[in-house]
mmCIF file of C-alpha atoms and ligand atoms in Angstrom:
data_model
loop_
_atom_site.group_PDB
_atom_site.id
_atom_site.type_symbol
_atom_site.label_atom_id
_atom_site.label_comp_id
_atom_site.label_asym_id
_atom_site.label_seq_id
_atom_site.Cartn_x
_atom_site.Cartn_y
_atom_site.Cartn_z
ATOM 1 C CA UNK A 852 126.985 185.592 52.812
ATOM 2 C CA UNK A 853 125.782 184.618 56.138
ATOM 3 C CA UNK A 854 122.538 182.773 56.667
ATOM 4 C CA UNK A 855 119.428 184.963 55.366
ATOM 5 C CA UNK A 856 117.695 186.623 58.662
ATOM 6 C CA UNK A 857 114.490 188.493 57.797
ATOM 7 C CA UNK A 858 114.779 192.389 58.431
ATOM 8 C CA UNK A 859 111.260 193.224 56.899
ATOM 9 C CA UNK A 860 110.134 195.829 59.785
ATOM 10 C CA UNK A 861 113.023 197.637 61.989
ATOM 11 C CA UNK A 862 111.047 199.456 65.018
ATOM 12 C CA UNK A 863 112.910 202.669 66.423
ATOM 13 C CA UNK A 864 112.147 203.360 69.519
ATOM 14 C CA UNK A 865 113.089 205.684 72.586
ATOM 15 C CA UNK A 866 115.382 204.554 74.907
ATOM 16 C CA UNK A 867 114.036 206.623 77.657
ATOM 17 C CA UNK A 868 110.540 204.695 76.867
ATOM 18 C CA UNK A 869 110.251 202.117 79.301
ATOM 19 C CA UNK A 870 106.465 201.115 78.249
ATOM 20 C CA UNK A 871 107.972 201.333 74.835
ATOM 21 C CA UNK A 872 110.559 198.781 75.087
ATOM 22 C CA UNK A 873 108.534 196.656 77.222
ATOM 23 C CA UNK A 874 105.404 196.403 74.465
ATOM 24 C CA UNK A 875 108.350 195.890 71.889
ATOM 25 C CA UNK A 876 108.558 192.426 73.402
ATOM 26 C CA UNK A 877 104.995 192.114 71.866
ATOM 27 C CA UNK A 878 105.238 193.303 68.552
ATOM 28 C CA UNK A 879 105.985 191.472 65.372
ATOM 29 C CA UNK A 880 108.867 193.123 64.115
ATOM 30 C CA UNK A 881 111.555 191.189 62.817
ATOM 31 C CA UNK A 882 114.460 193.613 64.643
ATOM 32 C CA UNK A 883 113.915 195.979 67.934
ATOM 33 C CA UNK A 884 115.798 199.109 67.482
ATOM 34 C CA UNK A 885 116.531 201.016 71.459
ATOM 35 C CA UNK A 886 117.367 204.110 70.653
ATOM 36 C CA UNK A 887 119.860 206.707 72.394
ATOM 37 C CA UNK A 888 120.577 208.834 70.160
ATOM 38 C CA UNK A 889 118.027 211.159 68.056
ATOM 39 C CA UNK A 890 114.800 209.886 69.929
ATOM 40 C CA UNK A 891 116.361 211.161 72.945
ATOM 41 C CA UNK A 892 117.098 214.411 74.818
ATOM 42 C CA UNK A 893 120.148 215.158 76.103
ATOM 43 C CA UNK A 894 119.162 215.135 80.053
ATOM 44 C CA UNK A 895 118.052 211.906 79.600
ATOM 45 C CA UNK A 896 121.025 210.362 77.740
ATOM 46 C CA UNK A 897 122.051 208.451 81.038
ATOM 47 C CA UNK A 898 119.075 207.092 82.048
ATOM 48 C CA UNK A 899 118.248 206.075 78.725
ATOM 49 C CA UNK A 900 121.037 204.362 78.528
ATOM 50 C CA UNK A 901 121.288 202.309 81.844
ATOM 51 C CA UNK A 902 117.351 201.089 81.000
ATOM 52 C CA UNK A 903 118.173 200.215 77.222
ATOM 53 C CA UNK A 904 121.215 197.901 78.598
ATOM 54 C CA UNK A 905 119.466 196.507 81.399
ATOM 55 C CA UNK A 906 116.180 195.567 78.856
ATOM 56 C CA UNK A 907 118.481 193.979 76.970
ATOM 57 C CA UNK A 908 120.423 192.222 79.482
ATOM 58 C CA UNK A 909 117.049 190.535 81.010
ATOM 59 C CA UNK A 910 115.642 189.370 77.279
ATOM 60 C CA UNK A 911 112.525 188.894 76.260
ATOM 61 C CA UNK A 912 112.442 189.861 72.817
ATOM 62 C CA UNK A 913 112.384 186.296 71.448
ATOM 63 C CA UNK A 914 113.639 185.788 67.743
ATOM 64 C CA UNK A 915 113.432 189.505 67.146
ATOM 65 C CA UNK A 916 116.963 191.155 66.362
ATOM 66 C CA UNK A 917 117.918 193.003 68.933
ATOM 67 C CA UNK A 918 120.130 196.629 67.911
ATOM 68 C CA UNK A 919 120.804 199.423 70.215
ATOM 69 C CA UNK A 920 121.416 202.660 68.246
ATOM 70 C CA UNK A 921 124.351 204.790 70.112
ATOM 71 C CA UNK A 922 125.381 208.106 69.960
ATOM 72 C CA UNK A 923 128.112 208.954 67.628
ATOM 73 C CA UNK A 924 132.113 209.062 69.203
ATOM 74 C CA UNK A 925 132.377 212.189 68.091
ATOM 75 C CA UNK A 926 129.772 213.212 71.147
ATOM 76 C CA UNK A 927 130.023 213.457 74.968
ATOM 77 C CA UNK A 928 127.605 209.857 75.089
ATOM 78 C CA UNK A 929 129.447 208.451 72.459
ATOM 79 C CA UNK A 930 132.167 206.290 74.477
ATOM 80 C CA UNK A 931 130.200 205.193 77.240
ATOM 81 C CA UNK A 932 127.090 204.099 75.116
ATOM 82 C CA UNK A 933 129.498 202.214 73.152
ATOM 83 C CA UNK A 934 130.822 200.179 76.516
ATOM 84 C CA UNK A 935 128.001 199.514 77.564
ATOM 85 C CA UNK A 936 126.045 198.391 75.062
ATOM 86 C CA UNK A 937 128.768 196.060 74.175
ATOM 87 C CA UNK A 938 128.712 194.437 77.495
ATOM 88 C CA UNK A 939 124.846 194.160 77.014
ATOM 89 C CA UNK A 940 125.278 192.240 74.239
ATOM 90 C CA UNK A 941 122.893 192.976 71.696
ATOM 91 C CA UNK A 942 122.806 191.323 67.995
ATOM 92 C CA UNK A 943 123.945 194.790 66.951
ATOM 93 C CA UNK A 944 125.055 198.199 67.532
ATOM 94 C CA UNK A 945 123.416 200.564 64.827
ATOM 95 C CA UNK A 946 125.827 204.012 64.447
ATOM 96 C CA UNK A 947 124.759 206.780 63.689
ATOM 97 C CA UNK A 948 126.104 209.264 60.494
ATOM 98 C CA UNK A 949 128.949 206.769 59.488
ATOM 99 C CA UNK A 950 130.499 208.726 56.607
ATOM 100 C CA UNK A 951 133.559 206.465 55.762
ATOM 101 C CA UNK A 952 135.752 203.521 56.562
ATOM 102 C CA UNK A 953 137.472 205.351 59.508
ATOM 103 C CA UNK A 954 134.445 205.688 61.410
ATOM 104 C CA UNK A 955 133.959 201.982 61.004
ATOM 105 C CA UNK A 956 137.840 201.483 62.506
ATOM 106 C CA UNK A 957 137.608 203.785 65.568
ATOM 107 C CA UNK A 958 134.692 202.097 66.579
ATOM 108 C CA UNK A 959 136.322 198.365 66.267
ATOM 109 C CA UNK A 960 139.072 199.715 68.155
ATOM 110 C CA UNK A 961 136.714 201.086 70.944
ATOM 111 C CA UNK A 962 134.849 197.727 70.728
ATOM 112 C CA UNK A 963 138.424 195.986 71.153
ATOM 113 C CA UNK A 964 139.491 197.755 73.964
ATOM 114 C CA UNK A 965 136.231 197.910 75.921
ATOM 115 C CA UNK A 966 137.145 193.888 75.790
ATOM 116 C CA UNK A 967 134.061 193.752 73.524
ATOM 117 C CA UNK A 968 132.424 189.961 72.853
ATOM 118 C CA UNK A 969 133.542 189.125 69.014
ATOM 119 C CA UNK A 970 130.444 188.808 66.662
ATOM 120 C CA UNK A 971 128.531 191.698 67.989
ATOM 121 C CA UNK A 972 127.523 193.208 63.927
ATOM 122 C CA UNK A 973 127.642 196.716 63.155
ATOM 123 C CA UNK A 974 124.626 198.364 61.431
ATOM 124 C CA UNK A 975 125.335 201.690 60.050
ATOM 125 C CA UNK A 976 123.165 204.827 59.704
ATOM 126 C CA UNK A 977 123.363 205.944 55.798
ATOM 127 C CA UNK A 978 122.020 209.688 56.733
ATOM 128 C CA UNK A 979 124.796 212.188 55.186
ATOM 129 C CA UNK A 980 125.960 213.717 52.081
ATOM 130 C CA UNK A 981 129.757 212.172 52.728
ATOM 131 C CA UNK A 982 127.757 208.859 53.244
ATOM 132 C CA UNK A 983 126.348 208.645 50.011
ATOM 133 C CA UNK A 984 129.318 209.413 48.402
ATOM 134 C CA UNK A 985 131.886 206.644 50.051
ATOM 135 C CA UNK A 986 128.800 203.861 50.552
ATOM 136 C CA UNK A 987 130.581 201.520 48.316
ATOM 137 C CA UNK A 988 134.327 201.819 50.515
ATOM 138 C CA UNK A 989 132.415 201.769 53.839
ATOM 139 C CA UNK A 990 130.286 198.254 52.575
ATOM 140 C CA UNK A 991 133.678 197.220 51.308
ATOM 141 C CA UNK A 992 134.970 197.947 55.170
ATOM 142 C CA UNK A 993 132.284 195.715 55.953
ATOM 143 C CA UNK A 994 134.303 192.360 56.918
ATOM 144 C CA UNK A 995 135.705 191.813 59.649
ATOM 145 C CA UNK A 996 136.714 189.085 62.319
ATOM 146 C CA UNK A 997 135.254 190.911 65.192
ATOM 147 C CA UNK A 998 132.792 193.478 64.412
ATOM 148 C CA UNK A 999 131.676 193.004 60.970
ATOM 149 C CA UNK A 1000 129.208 195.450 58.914
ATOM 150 C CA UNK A 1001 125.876 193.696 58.268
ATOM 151 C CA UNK A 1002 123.329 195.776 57.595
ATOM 152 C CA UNK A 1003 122.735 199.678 56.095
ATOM 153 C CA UNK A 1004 120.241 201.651 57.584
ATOM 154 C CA UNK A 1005 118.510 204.674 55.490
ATOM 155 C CA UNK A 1006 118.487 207.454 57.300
ATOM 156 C CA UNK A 1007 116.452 209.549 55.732
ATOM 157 C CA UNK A 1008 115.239 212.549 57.826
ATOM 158 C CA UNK A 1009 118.457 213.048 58.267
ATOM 159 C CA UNK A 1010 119.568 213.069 54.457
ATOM 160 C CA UNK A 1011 116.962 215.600 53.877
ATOM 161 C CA UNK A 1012 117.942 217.769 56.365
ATOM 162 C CA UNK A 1013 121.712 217.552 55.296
ATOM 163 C CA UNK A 1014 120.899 218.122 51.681
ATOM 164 C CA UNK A 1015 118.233 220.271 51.490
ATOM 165 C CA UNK A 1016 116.169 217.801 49.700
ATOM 166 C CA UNK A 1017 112.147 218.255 50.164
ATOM 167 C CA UNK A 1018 110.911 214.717 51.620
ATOM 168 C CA UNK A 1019 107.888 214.410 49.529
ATOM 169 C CA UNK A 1020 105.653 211.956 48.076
ATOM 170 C CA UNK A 1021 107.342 209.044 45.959
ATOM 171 C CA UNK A 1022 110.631 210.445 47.247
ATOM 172 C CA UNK A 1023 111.787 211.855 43.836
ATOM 173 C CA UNK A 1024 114.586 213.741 44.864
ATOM 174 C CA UNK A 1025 116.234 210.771 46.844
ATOM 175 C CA UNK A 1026 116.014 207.912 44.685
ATOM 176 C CA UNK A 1027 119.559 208.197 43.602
ATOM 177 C CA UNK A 1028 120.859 207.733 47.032
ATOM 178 C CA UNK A 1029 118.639 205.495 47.705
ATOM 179 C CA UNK A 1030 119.615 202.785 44.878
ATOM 180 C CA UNK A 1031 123.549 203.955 45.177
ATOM 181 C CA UNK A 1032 123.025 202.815 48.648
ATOM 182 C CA UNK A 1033 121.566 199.389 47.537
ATOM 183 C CA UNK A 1034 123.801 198.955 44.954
ATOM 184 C CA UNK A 1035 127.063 199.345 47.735
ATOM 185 C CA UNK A 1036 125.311 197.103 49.839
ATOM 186 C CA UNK A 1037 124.972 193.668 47.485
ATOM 187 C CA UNK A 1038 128.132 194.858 45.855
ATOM 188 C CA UNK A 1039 129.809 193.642 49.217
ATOM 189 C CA UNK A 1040 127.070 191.420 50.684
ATOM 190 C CA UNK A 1041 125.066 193.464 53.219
ATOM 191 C CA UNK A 1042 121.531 193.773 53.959
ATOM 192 C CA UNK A 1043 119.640 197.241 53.934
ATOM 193 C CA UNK A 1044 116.869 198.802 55.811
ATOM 194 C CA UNK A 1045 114.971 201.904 54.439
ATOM 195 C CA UNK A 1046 113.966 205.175 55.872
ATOM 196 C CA UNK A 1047 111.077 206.012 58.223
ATOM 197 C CA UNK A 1048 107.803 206.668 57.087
ATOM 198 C CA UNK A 1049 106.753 209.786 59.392
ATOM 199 C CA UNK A 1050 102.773 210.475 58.992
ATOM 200 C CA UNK A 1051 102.426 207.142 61.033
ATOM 201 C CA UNK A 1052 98.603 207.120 61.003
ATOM 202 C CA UNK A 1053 98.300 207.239 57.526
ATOM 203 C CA UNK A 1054 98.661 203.738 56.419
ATOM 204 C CA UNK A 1055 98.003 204.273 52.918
ATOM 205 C CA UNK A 1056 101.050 206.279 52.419
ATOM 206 C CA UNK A 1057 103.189 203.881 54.469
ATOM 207 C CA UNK A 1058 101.902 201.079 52.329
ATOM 208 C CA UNK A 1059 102.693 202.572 49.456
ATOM 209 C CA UNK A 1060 106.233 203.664 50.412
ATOM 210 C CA UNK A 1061 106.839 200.065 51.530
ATOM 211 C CA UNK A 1062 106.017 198.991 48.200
ATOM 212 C CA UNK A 1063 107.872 201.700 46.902
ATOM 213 C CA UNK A 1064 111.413 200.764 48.717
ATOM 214 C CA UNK A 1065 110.425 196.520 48.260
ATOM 215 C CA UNK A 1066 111.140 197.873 44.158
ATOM 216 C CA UNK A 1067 114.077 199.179 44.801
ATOM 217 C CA UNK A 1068 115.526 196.601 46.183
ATOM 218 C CA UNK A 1069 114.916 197.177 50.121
ATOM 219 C CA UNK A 1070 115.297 194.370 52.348
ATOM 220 C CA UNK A 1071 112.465 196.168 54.859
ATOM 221 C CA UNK A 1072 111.806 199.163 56.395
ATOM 222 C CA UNK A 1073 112.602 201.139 59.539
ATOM 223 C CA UNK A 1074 109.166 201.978 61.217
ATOM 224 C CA UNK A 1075 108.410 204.188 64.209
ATOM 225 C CA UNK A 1076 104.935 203.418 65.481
ATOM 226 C CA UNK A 1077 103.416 199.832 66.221
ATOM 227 C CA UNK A 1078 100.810 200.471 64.157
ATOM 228 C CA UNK A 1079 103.357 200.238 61.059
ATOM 229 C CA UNK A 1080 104.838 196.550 61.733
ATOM 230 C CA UNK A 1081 102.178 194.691 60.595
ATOM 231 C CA UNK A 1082 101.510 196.647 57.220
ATOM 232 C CA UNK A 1083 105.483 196.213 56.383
ATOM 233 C CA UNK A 1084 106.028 192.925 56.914
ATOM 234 C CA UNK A 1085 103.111 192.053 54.477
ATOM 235 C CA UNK A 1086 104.420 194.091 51.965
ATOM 236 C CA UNK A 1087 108.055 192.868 52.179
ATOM 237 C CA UNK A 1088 107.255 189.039 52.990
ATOM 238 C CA UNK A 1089 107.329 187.190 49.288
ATOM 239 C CA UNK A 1090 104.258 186.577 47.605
ATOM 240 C CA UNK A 1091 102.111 183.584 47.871
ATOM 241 C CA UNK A 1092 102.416 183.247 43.989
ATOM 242 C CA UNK A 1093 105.722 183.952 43.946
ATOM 243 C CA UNK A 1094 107.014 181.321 46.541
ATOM 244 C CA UNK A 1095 105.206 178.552 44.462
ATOM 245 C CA UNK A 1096 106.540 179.546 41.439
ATOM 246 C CA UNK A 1097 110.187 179.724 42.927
ATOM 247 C CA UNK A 1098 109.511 176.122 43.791
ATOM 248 C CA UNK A 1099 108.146 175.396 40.505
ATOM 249 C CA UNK A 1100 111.328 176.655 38.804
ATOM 250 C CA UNK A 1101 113.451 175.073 41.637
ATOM 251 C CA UNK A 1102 111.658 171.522 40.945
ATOM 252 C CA UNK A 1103 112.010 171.806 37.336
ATOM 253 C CA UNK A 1104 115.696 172.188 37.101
ATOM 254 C CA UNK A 1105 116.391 169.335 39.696
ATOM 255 C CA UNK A 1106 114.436 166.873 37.087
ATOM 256 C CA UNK A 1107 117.093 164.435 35.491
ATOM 257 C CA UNK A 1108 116.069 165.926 31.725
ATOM 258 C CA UNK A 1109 117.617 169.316 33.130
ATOM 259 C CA UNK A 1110 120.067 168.107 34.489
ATOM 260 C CA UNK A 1111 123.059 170.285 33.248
ATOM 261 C CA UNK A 1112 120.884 172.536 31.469
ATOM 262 C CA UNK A 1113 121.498 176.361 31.932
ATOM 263 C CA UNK A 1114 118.106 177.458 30.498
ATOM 264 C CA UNK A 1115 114.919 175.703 30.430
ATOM 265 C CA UNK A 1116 110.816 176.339 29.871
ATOM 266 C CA UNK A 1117 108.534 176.560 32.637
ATOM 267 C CA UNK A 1118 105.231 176.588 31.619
ATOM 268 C CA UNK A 1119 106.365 178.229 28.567
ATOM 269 C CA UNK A 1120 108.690 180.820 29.813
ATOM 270 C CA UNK A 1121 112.695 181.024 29.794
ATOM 271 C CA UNK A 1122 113.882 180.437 32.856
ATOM 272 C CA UNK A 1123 118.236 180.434 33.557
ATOM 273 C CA UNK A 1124 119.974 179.034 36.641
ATOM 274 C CA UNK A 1125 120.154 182.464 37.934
ATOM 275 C CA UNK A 1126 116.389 182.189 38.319
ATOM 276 C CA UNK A 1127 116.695 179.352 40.326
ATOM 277 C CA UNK A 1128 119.045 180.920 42.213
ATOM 278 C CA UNK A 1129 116.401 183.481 42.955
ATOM 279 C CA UNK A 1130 113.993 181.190 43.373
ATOM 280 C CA UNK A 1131 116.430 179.653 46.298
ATOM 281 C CA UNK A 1132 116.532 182.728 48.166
ATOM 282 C CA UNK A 1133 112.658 183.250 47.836
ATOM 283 C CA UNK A 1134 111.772 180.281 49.494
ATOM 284 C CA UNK A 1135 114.500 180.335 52.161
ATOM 285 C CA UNK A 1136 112.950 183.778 53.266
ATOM 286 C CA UNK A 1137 109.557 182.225 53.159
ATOM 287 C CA UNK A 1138 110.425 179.139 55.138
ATOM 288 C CA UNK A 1139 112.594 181.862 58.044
ATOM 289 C CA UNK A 1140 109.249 183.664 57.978
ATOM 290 C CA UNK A 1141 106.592 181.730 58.501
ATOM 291 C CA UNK A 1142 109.311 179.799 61.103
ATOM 292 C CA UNK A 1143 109.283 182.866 62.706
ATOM 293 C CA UNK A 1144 105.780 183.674 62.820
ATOM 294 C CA UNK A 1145 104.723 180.431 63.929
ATOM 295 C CA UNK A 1146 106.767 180.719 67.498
ATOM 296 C CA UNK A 1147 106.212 184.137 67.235
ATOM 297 C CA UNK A 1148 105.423 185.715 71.152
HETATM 298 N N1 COA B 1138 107.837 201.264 69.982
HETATM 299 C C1 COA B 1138 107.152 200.553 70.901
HETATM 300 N N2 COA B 1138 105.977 200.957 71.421
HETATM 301 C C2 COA B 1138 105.499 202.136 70.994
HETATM 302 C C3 COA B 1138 106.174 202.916 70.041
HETATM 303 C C4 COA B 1138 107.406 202.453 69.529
HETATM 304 N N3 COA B 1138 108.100 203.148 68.622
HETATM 305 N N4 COA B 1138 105.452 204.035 69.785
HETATM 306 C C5 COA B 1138 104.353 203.959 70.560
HETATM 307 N N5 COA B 1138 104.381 202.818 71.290
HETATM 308 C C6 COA B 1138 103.342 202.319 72.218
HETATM 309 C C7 COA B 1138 102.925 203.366 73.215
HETATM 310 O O1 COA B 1138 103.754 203.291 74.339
HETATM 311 C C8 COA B 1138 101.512 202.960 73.484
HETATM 312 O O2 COA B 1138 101.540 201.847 74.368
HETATM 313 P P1 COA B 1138 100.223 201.371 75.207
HETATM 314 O O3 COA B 1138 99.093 202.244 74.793
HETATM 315 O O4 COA B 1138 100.032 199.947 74.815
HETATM 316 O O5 COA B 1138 100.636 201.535 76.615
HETATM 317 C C9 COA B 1138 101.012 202.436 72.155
HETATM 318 O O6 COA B 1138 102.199 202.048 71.444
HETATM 319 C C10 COA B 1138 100.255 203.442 71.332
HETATM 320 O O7 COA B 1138 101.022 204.595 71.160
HETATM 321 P P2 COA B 1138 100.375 205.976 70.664
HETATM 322 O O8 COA B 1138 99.632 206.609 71.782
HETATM 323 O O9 COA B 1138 99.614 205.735 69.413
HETATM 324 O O10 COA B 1138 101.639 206.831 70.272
HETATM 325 P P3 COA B 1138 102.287 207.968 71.139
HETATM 326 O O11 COA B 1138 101.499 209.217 70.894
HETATM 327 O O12 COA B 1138 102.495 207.513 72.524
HETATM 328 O O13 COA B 1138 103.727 208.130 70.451
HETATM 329 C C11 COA B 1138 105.427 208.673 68.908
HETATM 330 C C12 COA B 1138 103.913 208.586 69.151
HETATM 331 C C13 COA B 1138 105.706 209.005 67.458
HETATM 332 C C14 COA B 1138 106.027 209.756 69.814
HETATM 333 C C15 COA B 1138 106.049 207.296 69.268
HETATM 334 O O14 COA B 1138 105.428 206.365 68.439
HETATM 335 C C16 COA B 1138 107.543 207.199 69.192
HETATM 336 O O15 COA B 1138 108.224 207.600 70.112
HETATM 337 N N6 COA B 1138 108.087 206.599 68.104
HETATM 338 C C17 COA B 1138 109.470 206.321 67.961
HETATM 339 C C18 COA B 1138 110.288 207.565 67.662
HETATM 340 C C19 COA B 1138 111.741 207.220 67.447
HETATM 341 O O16 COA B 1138 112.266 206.310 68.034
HETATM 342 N N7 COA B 1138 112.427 208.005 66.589
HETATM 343 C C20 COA B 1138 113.803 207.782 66.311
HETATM 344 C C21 COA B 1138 114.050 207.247 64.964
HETATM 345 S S1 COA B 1138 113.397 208.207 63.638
HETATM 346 MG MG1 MG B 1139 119.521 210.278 62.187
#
């Protein structure tokens, strides 16, 4: 596992937007999504492109993670957005409809022979029927010297359009694909980023989607409006409560009593190493967040 990054709020946004990815620079999301594919129209492709690399290329964006979301290789953008967002060198290239291992190993080879900088990560878009299906042998295609797989990316406008599921409230019908998803994801170590939330002035919903996701086992949630970041990162930043109890249970087995102990009370509940574990990762996000928010501009 790789150092823990926080990846509460994802913004999209389109890469034809100049003011767009200009404000982005102001915003307190945790990663900047520039878009060329789905947020943009086809006569605008090239432009779209040339201003997404060249944003990214000057900087600005801080601490924020910085992915540009190509068009897939099987389109007419596809090669050249790959190029040259690789020479742009963002923190990662998000691809769109990844269905299985192979699409993972055309892309590394386009990355290769574009002469590519190694550690450039791969996010990929979880938005078909054929991804659900292979999600655990695409996360298990994840390593990788070069180009590895960090990060899963619901995609789920997309998944109900390619299913015929409704997208409704409390997103019965896609929970399944939602947790097989997760479940591929730790299974091989990789971080994942739910679906967007599209009524984006109704906060209420959001928040309760957020929440919703956060249960599941989301690591945060791809947003689409500014209005949205703020919202998501409360709901997937840990607790107040929950940070000092992580410390509690940290503190309690690092006494010399418990030393060597597996399980042990805290304040009269059970508590096994595994907690602590937990607990370990709790306050590690906490510390990255409020690290983050502190220097945050
Ligand atoms: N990222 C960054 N800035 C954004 C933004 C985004 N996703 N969406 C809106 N803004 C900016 C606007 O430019 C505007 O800036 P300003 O008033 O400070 O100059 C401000 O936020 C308020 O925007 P608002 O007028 O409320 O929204 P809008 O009507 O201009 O746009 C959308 C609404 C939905 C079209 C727009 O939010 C959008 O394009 N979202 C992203 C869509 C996307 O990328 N989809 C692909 C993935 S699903
Ligand atoms: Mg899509």
């Amino acid at each position: 596992m790789t150092e823990f990054r926080p990846r509460r709020s994802a913004l999209y946004m389109p890469g034809s937007k100049e003011r767009a990815l200009e404000k982005a620079k102001s915003l307190p999301a945790d990663c900047v999504l520039l878009d060329l594919e789905d947020a943009v129209a086809p006569d605008a492709k090239q432009g779209a492109r040339d201003q997404v690399c060249r944003a990214v290329k000057e900087g600005g964006y801080g601490k924020r993670e910085v992915v540009i979301r190509v068009n897939g290789l099987a389109t007419e953008w596809g090669e050249a957005d790959l190029a040259s967002a690789a020479a742009a060198q963002p923190d990662a290239i998000l691809l769109p409809k990844v269905q299985a291992p192979e699409d993972l190993t055309r892309v590394r080879g386009r990355l290769e022979a574009d002469g590519a900088a190694p550690g450039i990560a791969l996010w990929a878009m979880m938005e078909t029927p054929l991804a659900i299906l292979n999600a655990q042998a695409i996360a298990a295609a994840a390593d990788a010297p070069a180009y590895p797989l960090r990060v899963f990316v619901m995609g789920t406008n997309d998944l109900a359009k390619e299913t015929g599921a409704a997208l409704v409230t409390d997103r019965e019908p896609m929970l399944a694909w939602l947790s097989t998803c997760i479940a591929a994801a730790r299974a091989y170590g990789l971080d994942i980023i739910d679906g967007v939330y599209n009524d984006f002035r109704d906060e209420d919903g959001l928040r309760r989607e957020c929440d919703q996701g956060r249960l599941l086992g989301m690591d945060g949630k791809t947003l689409i409006h500014p209005g949205q970041v703020v919202p998501c990162n409360e709901l997937f930043s840990p607790a107040a409560n929950d940070v000092a109890w992580a410390k509690q249970v940290i503190a309690a087995f690092a006494e010399p009593a418990n030393k060597g102990k597996g399980a042990i009370t805290v304040e009269g509940r059970m508590v096994e190493l595994l907690h602590a574990e937990m607990a370990k990762r709790t306050v590690a996000i906490a510390e990255t967040i409020a690290e983050l928010e502190s220097d945050a501009g």
